[in-house]
Short mmCIF file of N, CA and C in Angstrom, two decimals:
data_model
loop_
_atom_site.label_atom_id
_atom_site.label_comp_id
_atom_site.label_asym_id
_atom_site.label_seq_id
_atom_site.Cartn_x
_atom_site.Cartn_y
_atom_site.Cartn_z
N MET M 1 75.75 236.70 152.41
CA MET M 1 77.05 236.16 152.11
C MET M 1 77.00 235.42 150.77
N LYS M 2 77.95 235.70 149.92
CA LYS M 2 78.01 235.04 148.62
C LYS M 2 78.61 233.65 148.77
N ARG M 3 77.99 232.67 148.14
CA ARG M 3 78.46 231.30 148.21
C ARG M 3 79.39 231.00 147.03
N ASP M 4 80.36 230.15 147.27
CA ASP M 4 81.28 229.72 146.23
C ASP M 4 80.65 228.54 145.52
N SER M 5 80.23 228.73 144.30
CA SER M 5 79.55 227.67 143.54
C SER M 5 80.43 227.11 142.43
N ARG M 6 81.74 227.36 142.49
CA ARG M 6 82.63 226.88 141.43
C ARG M 6 82.57 225.36 141.28
N LEU M 7 82.60 224.62 142.39
CA LEU M 7 82.58 223.16 142.32
C LEU M 7 81.30 222.68 141.63
N SER M 8 80.19 223.20 142.05
CA SER M 8 78.91 222.81 141.45
C SER M 8 78.88 223.17 139.96
N ASN M 9 79.33 224.36 139.63
CA ASN M 9 79.34 224.79 138.22
C ASN M 9 80.24 223.91 137.37
N VAL M 10 81.42 223.60 137.86
CA VAL M 10 82.36 222.79 137.09
C VAL M 10 81.83 221.36 136.93
N LEU M 11 81.26 220.80 137.98
CA LEU M 11 80.69 219.45 137.87
C LEU M 11 79.58 219.43 136.83
N HIS M 12 78.76 220.45 136.86
CA HIS M 12 77.68 220.59 135.88
C HIS M 12 78.26 220.62 134.46
N ALA M 13 79.25 221.44 134.26
CA ALA M 13 79.87 221.56 132.94
C ALA M 13 80.53 220.25 132.49
N LEU M 14 81.20 219.58 133.41
CA LEU M 14 81.87 218.32 133.05
C LEU M 14 80.86 217.25 132.64
N LEU M 15 79.73 217.20 133.32
CA LEU M 15 78.72 216.20 132.94
C LEU M 15 78.13 216.51 131.57
N HIS M 16 77.94 217.79 131.28
CA HIS M 16 77.48 218.15 129.93
C HIS M 16 78.56 217.78 128.90
N MET M 17 79.82 218.06 129.22
CA MET M 17 80.90 217.70 128.30
C MET M 17 80.92 216.21 128.02
N ALA M 18 80.62 215.41 129.02
CA ALA M 18 80.62 213.95 128.84
C ALA M 18 79.55 213.50 127.86
N GLU M 19 78.51 214.31 127.69
CA GLU M 19 77.42 213.97 126.77
C GLU M 19 77.70 214.43 125.34
N MET M 20 78.68 215.28 125.17
CA MET M 20 78.98 215.85 123.85
C MET M 20 79.81 214.91 123.00
N GLU M 21 79.61 215.00 121.72
CA GLU M 21 80.38 214.17 120.80
C GLU M 21 81.70 214.83 120.41
N GLY M 22 81.82 216.12 120.61
CA GLY M 22 83.04 216.84 120.25
C GLY M 22 83.44 217.79 121.34
N PRO M 23 84.47 218.60 121.07
CA PRO M 23 84.93 219.57 122.07
C PRO M 23 83.88 220.63 122.39
N ALA M 24 83.94 221.14 123.60
CA ALA M 24 83.06 222.22 124.04
C ALA M 24 83.88 223.50 124.12
N THR M 25 83.42 224.53 123.45
CA THR M 25 84.13 225.80 123.51
C THR M 25 83.85 226.49 124.84
N SER M 26 84.75 227.37 125.22
CA SER M 26 84.56 228.14 126.45
C SER M 26 83.30 228.99 126.36
N GLU M 27 82.98 229.46 125.17
CA GLU M 27 81.80 230.30 124.99
C GLU M 27 80.52 229.49 125.25
N VAL M 28 80.45 228.29 124.70
CA VAL M 28 79.27 227.44 124.90
C VAL M 28 79.14 227.06 126.37
N MET M 29 80.25 226.71 126.99
CA MET M 29 80.20 226.35 128.41
C MET M 29 79.83 227.56 129.27
N ALA M 30 80.32 228.72 128.91
CA ALA M 30 79.99 229.93 129.66
C ALA M 30 78.49 230.22 129.59
N GLN M 31 77.92 229.99 128.42
CA GLN M 31 76.49 230.20 128.27
C GLN M 31 75.72 229.23 129.18
N ALA M 32 76.15 227.99 129.21
CA ALA M 32 75.50 226.98 130.05
C ALA M 32 75.67 227.30 131.53
N MET M 33 76.84 227.83 131.90
CA MET M 33 77.14 228.12 133.30
C MET M 33 76.70 229.53 133.68
N GLN M 34 76.20 230.27 132.71
CA GLN M 34 75.76 231.66 132.92
C GLN M 34 76.88 232.49 133.52
N THR M 35 78.03 232.43 132.83
CA THR M 35 79.18 233.21 133.26
C THR M 35 79.95 233.66 132.03
N ASN M 36 81.11 234.21 132.25
CA ASN M 36 81.96 234.72 131.19
C ASN M 36 82.92 233.63 130.70
N PRO M 37 83.22 233.57 129.39
CA PRO M 37 84.18 232.57 128.90
C PRO M 37 85.54 232.65 129.59
N VAL M 38 85.93 233.82 130.03
CA VAL M 38 87.21 233.97 130.74
C VAL M 38 87.17 233.17 132.05
N VAL M 39 86.04 233.20 132.72
CA VAL M 39 85.88 232.44 133.97
C VAL M 39 85.98 230.95 133.68
N VAL M 40 85.36 230.51 132.60
CA VAL M 40 85.42 229.09 132.21
C VAL M 40 86.86 228.68 131.94
N ARG M 41 87.58 229.49 131.18
CA ARG M 41 88.97 229.15 130.86
C ARG M 41 89.83 229.08 132.13
N ARG M 42 89.57 229.97 133.07
CA ARG M 42 90.33 229.96 134.33
C ARG M 42 90.02 228.69 135.14
N LEU M 43 88.73 228.31 135.20
CA LEU M 43 88.35 227.10 135.93
C LEU M 43 88.91 225.85 135.25
N MET M 44 88.83 225.82 133.94
CA MET M 44 89.29 224.65 133.20
C MET M 44 90.81 224.52 133.25
N ALA M 45 91.51 225.62 133.43
CA ALA M 45 92.97 225.56 133.51
C ALA M 45 93.41 224.67 134.67
N GLY M 46 92.75 224.78 135.80
CA GLY M 46 93.07 223.93 136.95
C GLY M 46 92.78 222.47 136.67
N LEU M 47 91.70 222.23 135.95
CA LEU M 47 91.34 220.84 135.60
C LEU M 47 92.32 220.28 134.57
N ARG M 48 92.77 221.13 133.64
CA ARG M 48 93.75 220.68 132.65
C ARG M 48 95.07 220.36 133.34
N TYR M 49 95.48 221.20 134.27
CA TYR M 49 96.71 220.97 135.01
C TYR M 49 96.64 219.64 135.76
N ALA M 50 95.47 219.30 136.28
CA ALA M 50 95.29 218.05 137.03
C ALA M 50 95.11 216.85 136.09
N GLY M 51 94.96 217.10 134.78
CA GLY M 51 94.85 216.02 133.81
C GLY M 51 93.44 215.52 133.55
N PHE M 52 92.43 216.25 134.00
CA PHE M 52 91.05 215.81 133.82
C PHE M 52 90.46 216.27 132.49
N VAL M 53 90.96 217.37 131.94
CA VAL M 53 90.50 217.87 130.65
C VAL M 53 91.72 218.27 129.83
N SER M 54 91.48 218.37 128.53
CA SER M 54 92.51 218.91 127.65
C SER M 54 91.82 219.88 126.71
N SER M 55 92.61 220.70 126.05
CA SER M 55 92.02 221.69 125.15
C SER M 55 92.81 221.75 123.86
N ALA M 56 92.11 222.18 122.83
CA ALA M 56 92.74 222.40 121.53
C ALA M 56 92.29 223.76 121.04
N LYS M 57 93.21 224.51 120.46
CA LYS M 57 92.89 225.84 119.95
C LYS M 57 92.42 225.75 118.51
N GLY M 58 91.82 226.83 118.05
CA GLY M 58 91.44 226.95 116.65
C GLY M 58 90.07 226.41 116.31
N HIS M 59 89.77 226.44 115.01
CA HIS M 59 88.47 225.98 114.52
C HIS M 59 88.27 224.51 114.90
N GLY M 60 87.15 224.21 115.52
CA GLY M 60 86.86 222.84 115.95
C GLY M 60 87.50 222.50 117.28
N GLY M 61 88.18 223.48 117.87
CA GLY M 61 88.84 223.23 119.15
C GLY M 61 87.88 223.41 120.31
N GLY M 62 88.39 223.22 121.50
CA GLY M 62 87.59 223.38 122.71
C GLY M 62 88.10 222.43 123.78
N TRP M 63 87.27 222.22 124.76
CA TRP M 63 87.62 221.39 125.92
C TRP M 63 87.03 220.00 125.78
N VAL M 64 87.81 218.98 126.15
CA VAL M 64 87.31 217.60 126.19
C VAL M 64 87.81 216.94 127.47
N LEU M 65 87.07 215.93 127.92
CA LEU M 65 87.51 215.14 129.07
C LEU M 65 88.72 214.31 128.68
N SER M 66 89.68 214.19 129.57
CA SER M 66 90.92 213.46 129.28
C SER M 66 90.98 212.09 129.95
N CYS M 67 90.02 211.78 130.80
CA CYS M 67 90.04 210.47 131.45
C CYS M 67 88.61 210.03 131.70
N PRO M 68 88.42 208.75 131.94
CA PRO M 68 87.07 208.22 132.17
C PRO M 68 86.42 208.83 133.41
N LEU M 69 85.10 208.97 133.36
CA LEU M 69 84.36 209.52 134.51
C LEU M 69 84.53 208.67 135.76
N THR M 70 84.80 207.37 135.57
CA THR M 70 84.99 206.48 136.72
C THR M 70 86.27 206.81 137.48
N ASP M 71 87.19 207.51 136.83
CA ASP M 71 88.48 207.81 137.45
C ASP M 71 88.50 209.17 138.15
N ILE M 72 87.40 209.90 138.11
CA ILE M 72 87.37 211.25 138.68
C ILE M 72 86.35 211.31 139.81
N THR M 73 86.82 211.70 141.00
CA THR M 73 85.89 211.89 142.13
C THR M 73 85.58 213.38 142.31
N LEU M 74 84.55 213.63 143.07
CA LEU M 74 84.20 215.02 143.37
C LEU M 74 85.34 215.70 144.14
N ARG M 75 86.03 214.93 144.97
CA ARG M 75 87.16 215.51 145.71
C ARG M 75 88.29 215.87 144.76
N ASP M 76 88.52 215.05 143.72
CA ASP M 76 89.55 215.38 142.74
C ASP M 76 89.27 216.76 142.12
N ILE M 77 88.03 216.97 141.75
CA ILE M 77 87.67 218.25 141.12
C ILE M 77 87.78 219.38 142.14
N TYR M 78 87.30 219.14 143.35
CA TYR M 78 87.41 220.15 144.42
C TYR M 78 88.87 220.57 144.59
N GLU M 79 89.78 219.60 144.64
CA GLU M 79 91.19 219.93 144.83
C GLU M 79 91.79 220.60 143.59
N ALA M 80 91.32 220.21 142.40
CA ALA M 80 91.81 220.84 141.17
C ALA M 80 91.39 222.31 141.10
N LEU M 81 90.32 222.65 141.80
CA LEU M 81 89.86 224.04 141.84
C LEU M 81 90.61 224.84 142.90
N GLY M 82 91.57 224.23 143.55
CA GLY M 82 92.34 224.94 144.56
C GLY M 82 91.84 224.73 145.98
N ALA M 83 90.98 223.73 146.18
CA ALA M 83 90.45 223.39 147.51
C ALA M 83 89.91 224.62 148.22
N PRO M 84 88.86 225.22 147.65
CA PRO M 84 88.30 226.41 148.31
C PRO M 84 87.74 226.07 149.69
N THR M 85 87.62 227.07 150.52
CA THR M 85 87.12 226.90 151.89
C THR M 85 85.76 226.20 151.88
N LEU M 86 85.63 225.16 152.69
CA LEU M 86 84.38 224.41 152.74
C LEU M 86 83.37 225.03 153.70
N LEU M 87 83.86 225.49 154.85
CA LEU M 87 82.96 226.05 155.85
C LEU M 87 83.21 227.55 155.98
N ALA M 88 82.15 228.29 156.04
CA ALA M 88 82.27 229.75 156.08
C ALA M 88 82.22 230.30 157.50
N VAL M 89 82.23 229.43 158.50
CA VAL M 89 82.18 229.90 159.88
C VAL M 89 83.59 229.95 160.46
N GLY M 90 83.75 230.79 161.45
CA GLY M 90 85.06 230.93 162.08
C GLY M 90 84.91 231.16 163.58
N ASN M 91 86.05 231.26 164.22
CA ASN M 91 86.07 231.46 165.67
C ASN M 91 86.23 232.93 166.02
N ARG M 92 85.75 233.27 167.21
CA ARG M 92 85.95 234.60 167.78
C ARG M 92 87.42 234.67 168.20
N VAL M 93 88.07 235.80 167.89
CA VAL M 93 89.50 235.94 168.21
C VAL M 93 89.79 237.26 168.91
N GLU M 94 88.75 237.91 169.42
CA GLU M 94 88.91 239.23 170.03
C GLU M 94 89.65 239.18 171.36
N SER M 95 89.56 238.07 172.11
CA SER M 95 90.18 237.97 173.44
C SER M 95 90.95 236.66 173.54
N PRO M 96 92.12 236.58 172.92
CA PRO M 96 92.85 235.31 172.90
C PRO M 96 93.30 234.83 174.28
N GLY M 97 93.37 235.71 175.25
CA GLY M 97 93.76 235.31 176.59
C GLY M 97 92.61 234.81 177.44
N CYS M 98 91.41 234.98 176.99
CA CYS M 98 90.20 234.57 177.73
C CYS M 98 90.07 233.04 177.67
N ILE M 99 89.99 232.40 178.84
CA ILE M 99 89.90 230.93 178.85
C ILE M 99 88.55 230.43 178.35
N VAL M 100 87.52 231.27 178.46
CA VAL M 100 86.21 230.88 177.88
C VAL M 100 86.33 230.83 176.36
N GLU M 101 86.91 231.88 175.79
CA GLU M 101 87.09 231.91 174.33
C GLU M 101 87.97 230.75 173.88
N GLN M 102 89.01 230.43 174.66
CA GLN M 102 89.89 229.32 174.31
C GLN M 102 89.13 228.00 174.27
N ALA M 103 88.27 227.78 175.29
CA ALA M 103 87.50 226.52 175.35
C ALA M 103 86.50 226.44 174.19
N VAL M 104 85.84 227.57 173.94
CA VAL M 104 84.85 227.60 172.84
C VAL M 104 85.55 227.36 171.51
N ASN M 105 86.66 228.05 171.30
CA ASN M 105 87.37 227.91 170.01
C ASN M 105 87.91 226.49 169.81
N ARG M 106 88.40 225.87 170.88
CA ARG M 106 88.91 224.50 170.74
C ARG M 106 87.77 223.57 170.35
N ALA M 107 86.63 223.69 171.02
CA ALA M 107 85.48 222.83 170.73
C ALA M 107 84.99 223.05 169.30
N LEU M 108 84.88 224.33 168.91
CA LEU M 108 84.40 224.62 167.55
C LEU M 108 85.41 224.18 166.50
N THR M 109 86.68 224.41 166.74
CA THR M 109 87.71 224.00 165.78
C THR M 109 87.68 222.49 165.58
N ASP M 110 87.54 221.74 166.67
CA ASP M 110 87.45 220.28 166.56
C ASP M 110 86.23 219.88 165.72
N ALA M 111 85.10 220.52 165.98
CA ALA M 111 83.87 220.21 165.23
C ALA M 111 84.02 220.57 163.76
N TYR M 112 84.60 221.74 163.47
CA TYR M 112 84.79 222.16 162.07
C TYR M 112 85.71 221.19 161.34
N GLN M 113 86.79 220.79 162.02
CA GLN M 113 87.75 219.88 161.39
C GLN M 113 87.09 218.53 161.10
N ALA M 114 86.31 218.03 162.04
CA ALA M 114 85.61 216.76 161.84
C ALA M 114 84.60 216.87 160.69
N ALA M 115 83.91 217.98 160.61
CA ALA M 115 82.94 218.18 159.54
C ALA M 115 83.64 218.23 158.18
N GLU M 116 84.77 218.93 158.10
CA GLU M 116 85.50 219.01 156.84
C GLU M 116 86.05 217.65 156.43
N GLU M 117 86.56 216.90 157.38
CA GLU M 117 87.08 215.56 157.06
C GLU M 117 85.96 214.66 156.54
N ALA M 118 84.79 214.73 157.17
CA ALA M 118 83.65 213.93 156.73
C ALA M 118 83.20 214.35 155.33
N LEU M 119 83.16 215.64 155.09
CA LEU M 119 82.75 216.14 153.77
C LEU M 119 83.75 215.72 152.69
N LEU M 120 85.03 215.85 152.97
CA LEU M 120 86.05 215.45 151.99
C LEU M 120 85.99 213.95 151.72
N ALA M 121 85.75 213.16 152.75
CA ALA M 121 85.63 211.71 152.55
C ALA M 121 84.42 211.39 151.68
N ARG M 122 83.34 212.10 151.89
CA ARG M 122 82.13 211.88 151.06
C ARG M 122 82.39 212.28 149.62
N LEU M 123 83.07 213.41 149.42
CA LEU M 123 83.39 213.85 148.06
C LEU M 123 84.31 212.83 147.37
N ALA M 124 85.20 212.21 148.13
CA ALA M 124 86.11 211.22 147.55
C ALA M 124 85.40 209.92 147.19
N ALA M 125 84.22 209.69 147.76
CA ALA M 125 83.50 208.45 147.53
C ALA M 125 82.55 208.51 146.34
N VAL M 126 82.41 209.68 145.73
CA VAL M 126 81.47 209.85 144.61
C VAL M 126 82.26 210.18 143.35
N THR M 127 82.03 209.38 142.30
CA THR M 127 82.70 209.62 141.02
C THR M 127 81.77 210.38 140.07
N LEU M 128 82.38 210.94 139.05
CA LEU M 128 81.56 211.59 138.02
C LEU M 128 80.70 210.56 137.29
N ALA M 129 81.17 209.32 137.21
CA ALA M 129 80.37 208.26 136.58
C ALA M 129 79.08 208.03 137.37
N GLN M 130 79.15 208.10 138.69
CA GLN M 130 77.94 207.95 139.50
C GLN M 130 76.98 209.11 139.26
N LEU M 131 77.52 210.32 139.16
CA LEU M 131 76.65 211.48 138.88
C LEU M 131 76.02 211.35 137.50
N SER M 132 76.81 210.88 136.54
CA SER M 132 76.29 210.71 135.18
C SER M 132 75.18 209.67 135.17
N ALA M 133 75.36 208.59 135.91
CA ALA M 133 74.32 207.55 135.96
C ALA M 133 73.02 208.12 136.55
N GLU M 134 73.14 208.92 137.61
CA GLU M 134 71.95 209.53 138.20
C GLU M 134 71.29 210.49 137.22
N PHE M 135 72.13 211.25 136.52
CA PHE M 135 71.60 212.18 135.51
C PHE M 135 70.80 211.40 134.45
N HIS M 136 71.35 210.28 133.98
CA HIS M 136 70.65 209.49 132.96
C HIS M 136 69.35 208.90 133.50
N GLU M 137 69.35 208.46 134.75
CA GLU M 137 68.12 207.96 135.35
C GLU M 137 67.06 209.06 135.39
N ARG M 138 67.48 210.27 135.77
CA ARG M 138 66.52 211.39 135.83
C ARG M 138 66.03 211.76 134.44
N MET M 139 66.92 211.68 133.45
CA MET M 139 66.54 212.02 132.08
C MET M 139 65.49 211.03 131.58
N VAL M 140 65.71 209.75 131.84
CA VAL M 140 64.76 208.72 131.40
C VAL M 140 63.45 208.85 132.16
N ALA M 141 63.52 209.04 133.48
CA ALA M 141 62.31 209.15 134.30
C ALA M 141 61.47 210.36 133.91
N GLY M 142 62.14 211.43 133.52
CA GLY M 142 61.43 212.65 133.14
C GLY M 142 61.13 212.74 131.66
N CYS M 143 61.47 211.68 130.94
CA CYS M 143 61.24 211.65 129.49
C CYS M 143 61.91 212.83 128.80
N HIS M 144 63.13 213.16 129.22
CA HIS M 144 63.87 214.26 128.62
C HIS M 144 64.85 213.71 127.58
N GLY M 145 65.08 214.48 126.55
CA GLY M 145 66.09 214.14 125.56
C GLY M 145 67.30 215.03 125.74
N HIS M 146 68.37 214.74 125.00
CA HIS M 146 69.58 215.55 125.11
C HIS M 146 69.34 217.01 124.70
N LYS M 147 68.47 217.24 123.73
CA LYS M 147 68.20 218.63 123.32
C LYS M 147 67.55 219.42 124.45
N GLU M 148 66.73 218.75 125.24
CA GLU M 148 66.01 219.44 126.31
C GLU M 148 66.90 219.78 127.49
N ILE M 149 68.01 219.09 127.64
CA ILE M 149 68.88 219.37 128.78
C ILE M 149 69.97 220.37 128.46
N ALA M 150 70.10 220.74 127.18
CA ALA M 150 71.12 221.71 126.81
C ALA M 150 70.73 223.08 127.34
N HIS M 151 71.70 223.83 127.78
CA HIS M 151 71.47 225.18 128.29
C HIS M 151 71.86 226.19 127.23
N GLY M 152 70.96 227.10 126.96
CA GLY M 152 71.30 228.19 126.07
C GLY M 152 71.61 227.75 124.66
N ASN M 153 71.06 226.64 124.25
CA ASN M 153 71.33 226.13 122.92
C ASN M 153 70.19 226.52 122.00
N ASP M 154 70.27 227.73 121.50
CA ASP M 154 69.22 228.23 120.63
C ASP M 154 69.22 227.57 119.26
N ASN M 155 70.35 226.99 118.89
CA ASN M 155 70.46 226.38 117.56
C ASN M 155 70.06 224.91 117.57
N ASN M 156 69.67 224.38 118.73
CA ASN M 156 69.33 222.97 118.88
C ASN M 156 70.46 222.07 118.42
N ASP M 157 71.68 222.52 118.64
CA ASP M 157 72.85 221.71 118.30
C ASP M 157 72.98 220.62 119.35
N PRO M 158 72.91 219.34 118.96
CA PRO M 158 72.98 218.27 119.95
C PRO M 158 74.34 218.16 120.61
N ASN M 159 75.33 218.89 120.10
CA ASN M 159 76.66 218.86 120.71
C ASN M 159 76.80 219.86 121.83
N VAL M 160 75.76 220.55 122.17
CA VAL M 160 75.83 221.55 123.23
C VAL M 160 75.19 221.02 124.47
#
């Protein structure tokens, strides 16, 4: 089963954007995310609509963060991506009249709903600023510089 990694990819890209001094082009972000620039533009469109990023066209243009990292939670980004399905499991529906299936489905539905509520609450409790702080701690602990954390930056451009 293929996993939906859009949230993880976008969070990754946003943290890199926070480290950049200028706008990030869709092409540079696509290289970092190992995807197509069209996919990046589609993902960023939802974030722009939600007010988390803005874009400028033309030479020197690209994507930039529009608000402080302290103001953005993981749940905000999850919802800006269209709130994709969190759990990939479902109920058996072959015999809707069967009271065993009804009991099983009710119990599982309750458990799934509780799990999703807990996950959404956890996502709402973590800001991008907290992720950035952890990233900086790891960078310092691992003696990494900004050039070393850039993805696909063959030109050693510190803005990537």
